[in-house]
XYZ file of C-alpha atoms in Angstrom:
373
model
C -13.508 48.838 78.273
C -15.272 52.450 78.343
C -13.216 55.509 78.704
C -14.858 56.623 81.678
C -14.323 53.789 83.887
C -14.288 55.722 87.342
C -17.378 57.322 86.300
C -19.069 53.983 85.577
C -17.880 52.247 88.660
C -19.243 55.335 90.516
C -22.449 54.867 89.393
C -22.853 51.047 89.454
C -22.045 51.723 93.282
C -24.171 54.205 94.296
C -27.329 52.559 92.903
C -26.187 49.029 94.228
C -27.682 47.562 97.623
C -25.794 46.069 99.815
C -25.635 42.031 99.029
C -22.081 40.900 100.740
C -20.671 38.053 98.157
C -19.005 36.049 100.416
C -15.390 35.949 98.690
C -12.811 37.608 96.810
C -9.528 36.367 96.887
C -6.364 37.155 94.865
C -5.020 33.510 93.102
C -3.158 31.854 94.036
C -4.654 30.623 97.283
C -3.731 28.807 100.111
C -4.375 25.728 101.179
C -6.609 26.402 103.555
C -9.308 28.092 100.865
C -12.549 27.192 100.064
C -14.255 28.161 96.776
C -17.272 27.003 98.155
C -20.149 25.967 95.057
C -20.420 28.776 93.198
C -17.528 30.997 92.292
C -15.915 32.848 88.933
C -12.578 33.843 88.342
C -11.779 37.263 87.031
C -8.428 39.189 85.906
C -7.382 42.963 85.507
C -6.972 44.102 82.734
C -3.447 45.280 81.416
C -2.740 47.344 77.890
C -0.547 46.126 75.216
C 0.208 47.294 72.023
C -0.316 45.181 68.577
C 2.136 45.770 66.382
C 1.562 45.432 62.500
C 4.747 45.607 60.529
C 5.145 45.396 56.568
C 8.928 44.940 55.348
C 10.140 45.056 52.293
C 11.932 42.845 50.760
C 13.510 43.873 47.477
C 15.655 40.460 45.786
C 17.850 42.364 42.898
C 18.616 39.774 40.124
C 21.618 40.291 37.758
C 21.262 40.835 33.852
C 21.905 37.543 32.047
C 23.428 40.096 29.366
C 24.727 42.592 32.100
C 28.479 42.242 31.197
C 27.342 44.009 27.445
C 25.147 46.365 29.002
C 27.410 49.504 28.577
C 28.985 47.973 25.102
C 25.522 47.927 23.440
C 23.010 49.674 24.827
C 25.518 52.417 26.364
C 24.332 51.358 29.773
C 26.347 51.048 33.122
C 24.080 51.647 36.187
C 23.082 47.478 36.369
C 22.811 45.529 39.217
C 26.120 43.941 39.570
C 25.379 40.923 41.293
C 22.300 39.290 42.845
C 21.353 40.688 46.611
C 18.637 40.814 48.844
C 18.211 44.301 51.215
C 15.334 45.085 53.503
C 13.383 48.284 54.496
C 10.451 49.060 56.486
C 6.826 49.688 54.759
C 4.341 50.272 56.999
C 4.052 50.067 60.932
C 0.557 50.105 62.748
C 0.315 50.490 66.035
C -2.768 49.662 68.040
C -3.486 49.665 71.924
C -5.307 46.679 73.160
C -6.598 45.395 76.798
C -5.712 41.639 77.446
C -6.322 40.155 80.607
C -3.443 40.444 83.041
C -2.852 36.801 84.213
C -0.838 38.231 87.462
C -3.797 39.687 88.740
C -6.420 36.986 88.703
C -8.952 36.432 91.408
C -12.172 34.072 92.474
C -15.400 35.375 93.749
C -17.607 32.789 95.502
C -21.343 34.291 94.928
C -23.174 36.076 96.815
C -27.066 34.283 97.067
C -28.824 37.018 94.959
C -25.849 36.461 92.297
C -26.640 32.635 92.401
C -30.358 33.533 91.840
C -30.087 35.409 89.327
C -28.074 33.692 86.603
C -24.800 35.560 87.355
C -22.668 32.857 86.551
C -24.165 31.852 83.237
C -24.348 35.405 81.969
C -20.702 35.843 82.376
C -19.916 32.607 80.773
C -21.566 34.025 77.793
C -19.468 37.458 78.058
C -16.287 36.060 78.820
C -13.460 37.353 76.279
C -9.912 35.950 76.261
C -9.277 35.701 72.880
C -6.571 38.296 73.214
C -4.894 36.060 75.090
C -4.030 33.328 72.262
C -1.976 35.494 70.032
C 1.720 34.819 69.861
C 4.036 37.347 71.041
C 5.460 37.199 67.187
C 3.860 36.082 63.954
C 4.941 35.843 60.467
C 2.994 35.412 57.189
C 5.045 34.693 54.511
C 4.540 35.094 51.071
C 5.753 33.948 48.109
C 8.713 35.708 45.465
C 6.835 36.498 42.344
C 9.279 36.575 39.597
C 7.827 37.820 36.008
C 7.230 34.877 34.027
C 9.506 36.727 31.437
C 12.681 35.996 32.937
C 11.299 33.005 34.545
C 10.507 31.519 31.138
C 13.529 33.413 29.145
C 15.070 31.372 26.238
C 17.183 32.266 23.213
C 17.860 29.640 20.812
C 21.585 28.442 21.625
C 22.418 27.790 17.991
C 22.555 28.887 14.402
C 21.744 27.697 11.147
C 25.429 28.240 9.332
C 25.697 28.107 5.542
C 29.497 26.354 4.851
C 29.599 27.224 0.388
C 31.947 25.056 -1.222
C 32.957 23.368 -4.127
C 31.511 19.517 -5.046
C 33.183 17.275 -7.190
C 30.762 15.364 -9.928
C 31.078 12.762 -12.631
C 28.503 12.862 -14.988
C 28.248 10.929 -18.434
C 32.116 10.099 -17.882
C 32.640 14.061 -17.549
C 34.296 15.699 -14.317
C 32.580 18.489 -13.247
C 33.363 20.978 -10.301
C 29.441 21.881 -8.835
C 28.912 25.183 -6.472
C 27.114 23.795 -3.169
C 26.048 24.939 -0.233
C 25.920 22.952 3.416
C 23.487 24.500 6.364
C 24.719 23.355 10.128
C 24.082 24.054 13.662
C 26.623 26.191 15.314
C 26.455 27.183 19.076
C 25.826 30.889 19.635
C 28.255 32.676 21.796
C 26.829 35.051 24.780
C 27.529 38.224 22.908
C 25.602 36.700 19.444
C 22.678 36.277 21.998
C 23.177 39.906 23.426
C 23.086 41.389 20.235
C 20.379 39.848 19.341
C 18.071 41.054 22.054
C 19.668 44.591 21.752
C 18.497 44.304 17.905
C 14.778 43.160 19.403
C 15.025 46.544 21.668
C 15.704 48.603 18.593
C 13.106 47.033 16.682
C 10.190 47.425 19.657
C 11.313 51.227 18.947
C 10.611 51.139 15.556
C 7.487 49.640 15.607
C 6.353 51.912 18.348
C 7.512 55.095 16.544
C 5.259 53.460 13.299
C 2.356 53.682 15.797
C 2.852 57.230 17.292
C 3.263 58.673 14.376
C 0.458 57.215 12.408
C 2.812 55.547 9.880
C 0.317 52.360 9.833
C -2.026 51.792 7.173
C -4.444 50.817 9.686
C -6.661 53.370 11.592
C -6.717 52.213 15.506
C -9.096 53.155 18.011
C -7.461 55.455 20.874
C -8.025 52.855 23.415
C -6.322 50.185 21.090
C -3.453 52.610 20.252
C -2.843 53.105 24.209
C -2.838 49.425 24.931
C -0.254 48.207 21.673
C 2.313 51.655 22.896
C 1.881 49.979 26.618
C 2.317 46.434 25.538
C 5.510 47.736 23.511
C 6.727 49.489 26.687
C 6.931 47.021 28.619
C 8.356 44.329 26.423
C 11.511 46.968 25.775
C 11.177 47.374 29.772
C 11.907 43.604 30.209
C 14.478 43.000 27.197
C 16.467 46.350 28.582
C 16.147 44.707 32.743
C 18.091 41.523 31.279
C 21.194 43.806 30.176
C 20.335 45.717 33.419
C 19.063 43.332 35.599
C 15.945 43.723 37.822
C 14.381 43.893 41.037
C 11.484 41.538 42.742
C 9.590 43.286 45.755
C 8.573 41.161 48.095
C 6.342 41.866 51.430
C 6.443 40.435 54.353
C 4.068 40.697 57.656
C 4.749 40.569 61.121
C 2.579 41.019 64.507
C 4.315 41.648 68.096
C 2.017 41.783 71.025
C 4.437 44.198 73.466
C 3.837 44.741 76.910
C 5.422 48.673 77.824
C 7.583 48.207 80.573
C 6.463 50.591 83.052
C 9.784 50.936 85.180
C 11.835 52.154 82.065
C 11.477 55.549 79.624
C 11.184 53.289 76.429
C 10.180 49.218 75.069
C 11.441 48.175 72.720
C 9.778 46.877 69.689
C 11.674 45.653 66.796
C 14.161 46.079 64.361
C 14.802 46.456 60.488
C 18.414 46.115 58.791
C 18.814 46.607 55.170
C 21.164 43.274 55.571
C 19.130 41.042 57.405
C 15.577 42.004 58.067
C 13.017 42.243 60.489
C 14.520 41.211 64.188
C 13.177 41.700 67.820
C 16.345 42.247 69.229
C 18.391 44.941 69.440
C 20.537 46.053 66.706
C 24.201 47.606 66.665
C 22.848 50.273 64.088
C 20.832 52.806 65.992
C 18.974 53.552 63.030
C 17.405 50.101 62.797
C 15.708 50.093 66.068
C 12.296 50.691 66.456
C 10.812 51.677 70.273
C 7.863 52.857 72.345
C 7.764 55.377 74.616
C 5.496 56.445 76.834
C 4.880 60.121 79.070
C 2.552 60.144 82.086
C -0.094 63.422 80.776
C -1.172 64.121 84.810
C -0.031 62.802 88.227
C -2.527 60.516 89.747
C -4.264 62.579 91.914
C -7.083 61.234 90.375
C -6.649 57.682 92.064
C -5.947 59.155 95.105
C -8.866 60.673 95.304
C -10.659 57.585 94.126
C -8.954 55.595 96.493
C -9.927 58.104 99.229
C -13.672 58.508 98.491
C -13.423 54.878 98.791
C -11.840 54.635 102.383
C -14.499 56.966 103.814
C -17.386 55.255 101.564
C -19.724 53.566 104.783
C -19.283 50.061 105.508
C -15.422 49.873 103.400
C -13.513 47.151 104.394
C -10.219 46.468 103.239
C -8.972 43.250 101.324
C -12.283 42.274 101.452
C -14.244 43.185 97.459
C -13.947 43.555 94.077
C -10.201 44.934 92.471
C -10.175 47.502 89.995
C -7.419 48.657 88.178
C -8.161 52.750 86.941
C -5.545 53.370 84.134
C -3.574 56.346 83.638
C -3.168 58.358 80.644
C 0.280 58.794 78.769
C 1.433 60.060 75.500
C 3.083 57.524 73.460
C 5.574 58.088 70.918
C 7.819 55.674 68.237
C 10.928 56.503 67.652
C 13.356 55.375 65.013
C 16.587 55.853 66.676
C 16.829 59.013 68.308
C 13.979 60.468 65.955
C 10.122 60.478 66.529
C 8.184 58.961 63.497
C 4.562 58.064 65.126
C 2.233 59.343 67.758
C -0.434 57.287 68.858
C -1.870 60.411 71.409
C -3.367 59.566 74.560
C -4.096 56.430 75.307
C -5.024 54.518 78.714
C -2.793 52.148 80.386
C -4.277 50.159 82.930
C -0.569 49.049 84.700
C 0.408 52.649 84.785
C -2.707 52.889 87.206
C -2.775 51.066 90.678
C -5.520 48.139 91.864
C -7.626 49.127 94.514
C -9.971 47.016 96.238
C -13.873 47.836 96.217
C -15.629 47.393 99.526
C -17.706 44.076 99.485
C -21.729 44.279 98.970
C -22.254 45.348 95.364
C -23.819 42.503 93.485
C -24.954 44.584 90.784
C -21.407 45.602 89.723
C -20.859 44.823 86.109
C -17.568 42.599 86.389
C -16.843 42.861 82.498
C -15.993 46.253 82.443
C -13.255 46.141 85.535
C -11.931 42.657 83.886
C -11.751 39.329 82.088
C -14.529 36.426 82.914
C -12.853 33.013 83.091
């Protein structure tokens, strides 16, 4: 739909002849209407606003080693236990015309329509696509853990070496023989804990070796860089199993949302740290998201629209085309009680009233006052 749509309806009028169709009607009908052989349907148009959220998921996992955390690595800021908590990423707000099924109407055409192709032209235009999107979707996505605490193992047990004393007969002679038996003993949690705080001091060492150019060999900067990162982040994930880690995790919603023209604010969604994304209201007044819209002028402008209209020669009422001229409002989201976006002036066609075209203009380009069906 152009901006300017009472300056394009002007001028499709004033160079239009008079050719009477025969019908407009608002649907429903009665019974006692005939569409005759060859009619259209048409709605208004109405604004609503897409809605493109991103939430953040964040899924904090405990240390397996967390309960040695502060005993060897001198540690104690860990995730305690495993939790999930939410918070909002993104928001994208975008104002879109749909068709406005309570404002639908047939036109039974006019013979010059018929004649020239009218019907099949608008078939070809017709647009409702905007009309097949849920009021919500969700596309989920998957939880990515790293493959290094996916995949984590220790050994559980130890070779042991039990020395003792064997008892020997040879040539008729009694001999006591030193001995020594290897086993497999269990390790205990803390054995495995010290054993990957022993692997984080060692990662040190080796990195130190490379910084300060105690290797014999010579690397290449770029080689150098990639070994110290490497080395990073293998201490990174030995350190997260004392401390435990976090998994971030996006998910993406859509909300088509109608603005409710009889109240100051819609409402869009909401976002608790606790349990997510929500289109309902929530107790916290900090979760809610909502749209708000302010008329910019009065609409003097219809009126006078309207008016030209009512004097325009040969008007009849209830008798053409409907249009529906928006109006413009600022529109604002708050969060709570405080502003966050501003989507600037945009056009909202049910903030505007329909007003009904006198009959005779054949010419009139239907698609840009509405939606071909």
């Amino acid at each position: 739909m152009k901006k300017n749509l009472l300056t394009t309806i002007l001028l499709s009028l004033a160079l239009t002849g008079l050719f009477a169709q025969k019908k407009v009607a608002p649907l429903p009908v009665d019974s006692t209407f005939s569409y005759g052989q060859n009619y259209f349907f048409y709605a208004l148009p109405k604004t609503v606003f897409k809605v493109d959220v991103t939430v953040l998921k964040a899924n904090e996992f405990k240390g397996i080693y967390s309960e040695y955390a502060g005993k060897l690595l001198g540690i104690n800021n860990i995730i305690q236990n495993d939790n999930v908590s939410y918070s909002l990423k993104s928001m994208e707000v975008t104002a879109v015309a749909i068709p406005d099924t309570s404002c639908l109407y047939v036109v039974e055409m006019s013979p010059k329509q018929v004649k020239s192709g009218l019907h099949s032209q608008l078939m070809l235009q017709k647009s409702t696509s905007a009309m097949q999107q849920e009021p919500v979707s969700y596309t989920p996505s998957s939880l990515a853990i790293p493959d290094f605490f996916r995949f984590y193992s220790d050994l559980a047990y130890a070779e042991q070496n039990d020395n003792y004393v064997e008892t020997q007969i040879v040539d008729g002679v009694v001999r006591q023989v030193p001995a020594v038996r290897t086993q497999k003993v269990a390790k205990s949690s803390e054995q495995k804990a010290h054993e990957a705080a022993d692997m984080i001091g060692k990662i040190r060492e080796e990195r130190f070796l490379l910084l300060t150019g105690s290797q014999e060999t010579a690397y290449s900067a770029e080689t150098l860089e990639k070994m110290v990162q490497e080395l990073n982040t293998l201490e990174k994930n030995y350190i997260e199993l004392f401390t435990g880690f976090v998994v971030y995790e996006e998910q993406h919603f859509t909300l088509m949302i109608s603005p409710d023209m009889n109240a100051p604010k819609t409402h869009l969604f909401s976002v608790s740290q606790n349990s997510g994304f929500g289109t309902d209201f929530s107790v916290t007044p900090n979760d809610n998201y909502d749209l708000y819209l302010e008329p910019v002028q009065s609409s003097d402008l219809q009126s006078d629209f309207v008016e030209k209209w009512h004097c325009a020669k040969g008007h009849k009422p209830y008798t053409g085309y409907r249009v529906r001229v928006p109006n413009d409002f600022q529109v604002f989201v708050n969060q709570g009680n405080n502003r966050i976006l501003s989507l600037g002036v945009q056009k909202i066609y049910q903030g505007g009233k329909i007003d009904i075209l006198p009959m005779g203009h054949d010419d009139l380009d239907v698609t840009k006052i509405g939606f071909i069906y």
